[in-house]
Amino acid sequence: MTVRIGICGAAGRMGKIIIEACRETRGVKVTAAIEHKDSPALGQDAGEVAGTGRLGVPIVDDIAGVSGTFDVLIDFTAASSLPDNVKKCRKAGKNMVIGTTGLAPEQKKIINAAARDVAIVFAPNMSIGVNLCFKLLELAAGVIGAESDIEIIEAHHREKKDAPSGTSLRMGEVIAQTLGRDLRKCAIYGRRGVTGARDRKTIGFETIRAGDIVGEHTVMFATGGERVEISHKASSRKTFATGAIRAAQWIAGRRKGLYDMQDVLGLK
Ligand SMILES: NC(=O)c1ccc[n+]([C@@H]2O[C@H](COP(=O)([O-])OP(=O)(O)OC[C@H]3O[C@@H](n4cnc5c(N)ncnc54)[C@H](OP(=O)(O)O)[C@@H]3O)[C@@H](O)[C@H]2O)c1
């Protein structure tokens, strides 16, 4: 069965790579491409915008108008646009793969509510390697987390709009949950001035934004005599696109519910 894919944010960095990756993947076909109403890409062919040759799919500005043409919508847009996109898919009964990050709690609630009617994979990082790291972090936190100083350092390209990255926050959540802590209370975002000695129960976040770094995350568990580091480095955005397409194939045909990449990869 061929899964028909709609891409929201089709002219964005990720949208274009997903179009390219879909063309290289058997069993999927891009049948709809959406951008916002002021996008200069409107009316253009999605394949040509992605630099992969003509696809025969024009970029439009309305999910509702093309909802009959796709099975799953992959959304890599912006936190401010996402709630509206989710509501439209819910109304049209369309399953979603959401890669958009930087969501506020109210925006996440809209995803939770929609998952009562449609099936959604929501993951701040679709890379298979990162999702393996989430599992490794759970293991490390369980073995040495309680007696370690835990720091999460992430680096991304200069255009990234949100900080710290959704992936680093998810890493923090995995560790906090394993240790029975509340990340909202124990997270420290950057340090400056006279900070005093470190509280062992905190989880530190450091952010780097520079050049064209695709995405790097390191979690450090440091004790008195040794240090364990779990690192992931993405060298191409294609890794996220491949994961998103795998998620779309997995979610197609499911009825409802909220899932993440751990579900898609069978890591739960
Ligand atoms: N989960 C993952 O694995 C993963 C991996 C990489 C990136 N991301 C996240 O995915 C999102 C997109 O990243 P990106 O690097 O592709 O950013 P980007 O290049 O800015 O692409 C986003 C695209 O969506 C468009 N857009 C904004 N609002 C829209 C709407 N309402 N309907 C349709 N299109 C809309 C933007 O248009 P304008 O530029 O004209 O505003 C832009 O073309 C970010 O939140 C990023 O952090 C997640």
Coordinates of C-alpha atoms and ligand atoms in Angstrom, one line a residue:
M1 CA 0.0 0.0 0.0
T2 CA 1.3 3.5 -0.9
V3 CA 0.9 6.0 1.9
R4 CA -0.1 9.4 0.6
I5 CA 1.9 12.2 2.4
G6 CA 1.0 15.8 2.8
I7 CA 3.8 18.1 3.9
C8 CA 3.1 21.3 5.9
G9 CA 6.0 23.7 5.7
A10 CA 6.9 22.3 2.3
A11 CA 9.2 25.1 1.4
G12 CA 11.1 25.1 4.7
R13 CA 14.5 23.4 5.3
M14 CA 12.9 20.2 6.6
G15 CA 10.0 20.2 4.2
K16 CA 12.3 20.2 1.2
I17 CA 14.4 17.4 2.5
I18 CA 11.3 15.3 3.3
I19 CA 10.1 15.8 -0.3
E20 CA 13.5 14.5 -1.5
A21 CA 13.5 11.6 0.9
C22 CA 9.9 10.6 0.0
R23 CA 11.0 10.3 -3.6
E24 CA 13.8 7.9 -2.6
T25 CA 11.5 5.8 -0.3
R26 CA 9.3 3.0 -1.6
G27 CA 5.7 2.9 -0.4
V28 CA 5.2 6.7 0.1
K29 CA 4.2 9.5 -2.3
V30 CA 3.9 13.2 -1.7
T31 CA 0.4 14.2 -2.7
A32 CA 0.0 17.6 -1.0
A33 CA 2.2 20.5 -0.1
I34 CA 1.2 23.3 2.2
E35 CA 2.8 26.7 3.2
H36 CA 1.4 29.7 5.0
K37 CA -0.7 32.3 3.1
D38 CA 2.1 34.8 2.6
S39 CA 4.7 32.3 1.4
P40 CA 6.4 33.2 -1.9
A41 CA 6.4 29.5 -2.8
L42 CA 2.6 29.4 -3.2
G43 CA 1.5 28.0 -6.6
Q44 CA 4.9 26.6 -7.4
D45 CA 5.6 22.9 -7.8
A46 CA 6.7 21.3 -4.5
G47 CA 9.3 19.1 -6.2
E48 CA 10.8 22.1 -8.1
V49 CA 11.0 24.2 -4.9
A50 CA 12.7 21.2 -3.2
G51 CA 15.2 21.1 -6.1
T52 CA 14.3 17.5 -6.9
G53 CA 12.5 18.0 -10.2
R54 CA 8.8 18.4 -11.1
L55 CA 6.4 16.5 -8.8
G56 CA 3.0 17.7 -10.1
V57 CA 2.0 18.9 -6.6
P58 CA 1.4 22.7 -6.3
I59 CA 2.1 24.4 -3.0
V60 CA -1.2 25.6 -1.5
D61 CA -2.1 27.6 1.7
D62 CA -5.0 25.6 3.0
I63 CA -4.9 22.1 4.7
A64 CA -8.6 21.7 4.5
G65 CA -8.7 22.2 0.7
V66 CA -6.3 19.3 0.1
S67 CA -7.2 17.0 3.0
G68 CA -8.9 14.6 0.7
T69 CA -5.6 14.0 -1.2
F70 CA -3.3 12.7 1.6
D71 CA -3.4 10.0 4.4
V72 CA -0.9 11.5 6.8
L73 CA 0.2 15.1 7.2
I74 CA 3.9 15.7 8.2
D75 CA 4.2 19.1 10.0
F76 CA 7.6 20.8 10.3
T77 CA 6.5 24.4 10.6
A78 CA 6.6 26.7 13.7
A79 CA 5.1 26.5 17.1
S80 CA 2.8 29.5 16.4
S81 CA 1.3 27.8 13.4
L82 CA 1.0 24.3 14.7
P83 CA -2.2 24.5 16.8
D84 CA -4.2 25.6 13.8
N85 CA -2.8 22.9 11.6
V86 CA -3.6 20.3 14.3
K87 CA -7.2 21.5 14.6
K88 CA -7.6 21.3 10.8
C89 CA -6.3 17.7 10.7
R90 CA -8.5 16.7 13.6
K91 CA -11.6 18.2 11.8
A92 CA -10.7 16.4 8.6
G93 CA -9.9 13.1 10.4
K94 CA -6.3 13.0 9.2
N95 CA -3.4 11.4 11.1
M96 CA -0.3 13.5 11.7
V97 CA 3.5 13.3 12.2
I98 CA 4.6 16.4 14.1
G99 CA 8.2 17.4 14.2
T100 CA 7.7 21.0 15.0
T101 CA 9.5 22.0 18.3
G102 CA 9.4 24.9 20.8
L103 CA 5.8 24.3 21.8
A104 CA 4.3 25.9 24.9
P105 CA 2.2 23.8 27.3
E106 CA -1.1 25.1 25.9
Q107 CA 0.0 24.2 22.4
K108 CA 0.9 20.7 23.5
K109 CA -2.6 20.4 25.1
I110 CA -4.1 20.9 21.6
I111 CA -2.1 17.9 20.4
N112 CA -3.3 15.8 23.3
A113 CA -6.9 16.8 22.7
A114 CA -6.7 16.0 18.9
A115 CA -5.2 12.6 19.7
R116 CA -8.6 11.6 21.1
D117 CA -9.9 11.6 17.5
V118 CA -6.9 11.0 15.2
A119 CA -3.5 9.3 15.5
I120 CA -0.5 11.5 16.0
V121 CA 3.3 10.8 16.3
F122 CA 4.8 13.8 18.1
A123 CA 8.6 13.7 18.5
P124 CA 11.0 16.6 19.0
N125 CA 13.6 14.5 17.3
M126 CA 12.8 11.9 14.6
S127 CA 16.4 10.6 14.3
I128 CA 16.7 6.9 15.1
G129 CA 20.1 7.5 16.8
V130 CA 18.6 10.2 19.1
N131 CA 15.8 7.9 20.1
L132 CA 18.3 5.2 20.9
C133 CA 20.1 7.8 23.1
F134 CA 16.8 8.4 25.0
K135 CA 16.9 4.7 26.0
L136 CA 20.6 4.8 26.9
L137 CA 20.0 7.9 29.1
E138 CA 17.3 6.1 31.0
L139 CA 19.8 3.3 31.7
A140 CA 22.6 5.7 32.7
A141 CA 20.3 7.8 34.9
G142 CA 19.1 4.7 36.7
V143 CA 22.7 3.4 37.3
I144 CA 24.6 6.6 38.1
G145 CA 22.1 9.5 37.9
A146 CA 21.5 10.0 41.6
E147 CA 25.2 10.6 42.5
S148 CA 26.1 12.5 39.3
D149 CA 26.1 16.2 38.2
I150 CA 24.1 16.1 35.0
E151 CA 24.6 18.6 32.3
I152 CA 23.0 18.7 28.8
I153 CA 24.9 20.6 26.1
E154 CA 23.3 21.2 22.7
A155 CA 24.5 22.9 19.5
H156 CA 22.5 23.9 16.4
H157 CA 22.7 26.2 13.4
R158 CA 22.3 29.9 13.7
E159 CA 18.8 30.0 12.2
K160 CA 17.2 27.8 14.9
K161 CA 14.4 29.8 16.5
D162 CA 13.9 28.0 19.9
A163 CA 16.2 27.2 22.7
P164 CA 17.1 24.9 24.4
S165 CA 16.3 22.4 21.7
G166 CA 13.2 20.2 22.0
T167 CA 15.5 17.2 22.0
S168 CA 17.6 18.4 24.9
L169 CA 14.4 19.1 26.9
R170 CA 13.2 15.6 26.1
M171 CA 16.5 14.2 27.3
G172 CA 16.1 16.2 30.5
E173 CA 12.6 14.8 30.9
V174 CA 13.7 11.2 30.4
I175 CA 16.5 11.7 33.1
A176 CA 14.2 13.6 35.5
Q177 CA 11.5 10.9 35.2
T178 CA 13.9 8.1 35.8
L179 CA 15.3 9.9 38.9
G180 CA 11.8 10.9 40.2
R181 CA 12.4 14.6 39.8
D182 CA 10.3 17.3 38.2
L183 CA 12.2 18.9 35.4
R184 CA 10.3 22.2 35.8
K185 CA 11.8 22.5 39.3
C186 CA 15.3 21.1 38.8
A187 CA 16.3 22.6 35.4
I188 CA 19.0 25.3 35.3
Y189 CA 19.2 27.2 32.0
G190 CA 22.7 28.7 31.6
R191 CA 24.8 30.2 34.4
R192 CA 26.2 33.6 35.0
G193 CA 27.8 35.6 37.8
V194 CA 28.3 34.3 41.3
T195 CA 26.3 31.1 41.2
G196 CA 27.6 29.3 44.3
A197 CA 28.3 25.6 44.4
R198 CA 26.3 23.3 42.2
D199 CA 23.2 21.6 43.6
R200 CA 23.5 17.9 42.7
K201 CA 19.8 17.6 42.2
T202 CA 19.7 20.2 39.3
I203 CA 20.0 19.3 35.6
G204 CA 21.9 22.0 33.7
F205 CA 21.2 23.1 30.1
E206 CA 23.7 24.9 27.9
T207 CA 22.9 26.1 24.3
I208 CA 25.2 26.9 21.4
R209 CA 24.0 28.5 18.2
A210 CA 26.5 28.7 15.4
G211 CA 27.0 28.4 11.7
D212 CA 25.3 25.4 10.0
I213 CA 25.6 22.8 12.8
V214 CA 22.8 20.3 12.1
G215 CA 22.3 19.2 15.7
E216 CA 24.5 17.9 18.5
H217 CA 23.6 16.8 22.0
T218 CA 25.9 15.6 24.8
V219 CA 24.7 14.5 28.2
M220 CA 27.3 14.4 30.9
F221 CA 27.0 12.4 34.1
A222 CA 30.0 13.6 36.2
T223 CA 30.9 12.2 39.6
G224 CA 34.0 12.7 41.8
G225 CA 36.2 10.3 39.9
E226 CA 34.8 9.8 36.5
R227 CA 32.5 11.1 33.8
V228 CA 30.2 9.3 31.4
E229 CA 29.1 11.2 28.3
I230 CA 26.3 10.1 25.9
S231 CA 26.6 12.0 22.6
H232 CA 24.7 12.2 19.4
K233 CA 25.8 14.2 16.3
A234 CA 23.6 14.6 13.3
S235 CA 25.6 15.3 10.1
S236 CA 22.6 15.6 7.8
R237 CA 18.9 16.7 8.2
K238 CA 18.0 13.7 6.1
T239 CA 18.2 11.6 9.3
F240 CA 15.1 13.5 10.6
A241 CA 13.3 13.1 7.3
T242 CA 13.9 9.4 7.2
G243 CA 12.5 9.1 10.7
A244 CA 9.5 11.2 9.9
I245 CA 8.7 9.1 6.8
R246 CA 9.0 5.9 8.9
A247 CA 6.7 7.5 11.5
A248 CA 4.2 8.4 8.7
Q249 CA 4.2 4.8 7.4
W250 CA 3.7 3.5 11.0
I251 CA 0.8 5.8 11.9
A252 CA -1.1 5.4 8.6
G253 CA -4.2 3.4 9.2
R254 CA -4.1 3.7 13.0
R255 CA -7.3 5.1 14.5
K256 CA -6.3 7.5 17.3
G257 CA -3.9 8.1 20.1
L258 CA -0.6 10.0 20.8
Y259 CA 2.6 8.2 20.0
D260 CA 6.3 9.1 19.9
M261 CA 9.4 7.7 18.1
Q262 CA 9.9 5.1 20.9
D263 CA 6.6 3.6 19.8
V264 CA 7.5 3.8 16.1
L265 CA 10.8 2.1 16.7
G266 CA 9.5 -0.5 19.2
L267 CA 11.8 0.8 22.0
K268 CA 9.1 0.8 24.7
Ligands
LIG1 N1 11.6 16.6 15.1 C1 12.7 16.7 14.4 O1 13.4 15.7 14.2 C2 13.1 18.0 13.9 C3 14.3 18.1 13.1 C4 14.6 19.4 12.5 C5 13.8 20.5 12.7 N2 12.7 20.3 13.6 C6 11.8 21.5 13.9 O2 10.9 21.6 12.7 C7 10.5 22.9 12.6 C8 10.8 23.4 11.2 O3 12.3 23.4 11.0 P1 12.9 24.0 9.7 O4 14.4 24.0 10.0 O5 12.4 23.2 8.5 O6 12.4 25.5 9.7 P2 12.1 26.4 8.5 O7 13.1 26.3 7.4 O8 11.8 27.8 9.1 O9 10.7 25.8 7.8 C9 9.5 25.9 8.4 C10 8.6 26.2 7.2 O10 7.2 26.2 7.6 C11 6.6 27.4 7.0 N3 5.4 27.7 7.8 C12 5.2 28.5 8.9 N4 4.0 28.6 9.3 C13 3.3 27.8 8.4 C14 1.9 27.4 8.3 N5 1.0 27.9 9.1 N6 1.5 26.5 7.3 C15 2.4 26.1 6.5 N7 3.8 26.4 6.5 C16 4.2 27.2 7.5 C17 7.7 28.4 7.1 O11 7.4 29.5 6.3 P3 8.3 30.9 6.6 O12 9.7 30.6 6.6 O13 7.9 31.8 5.4 O14 7.8 31.4 7.9 C18 8.9 27.6 6.5 O15 8.8 27.5 5.1 C19 11.2 23.7 13.7 O16 10.3 23.8 14.8 C20 12.4 22.8 14.1 O17 12.9 23.0 15.4 C21 12.4 19.2 14.2

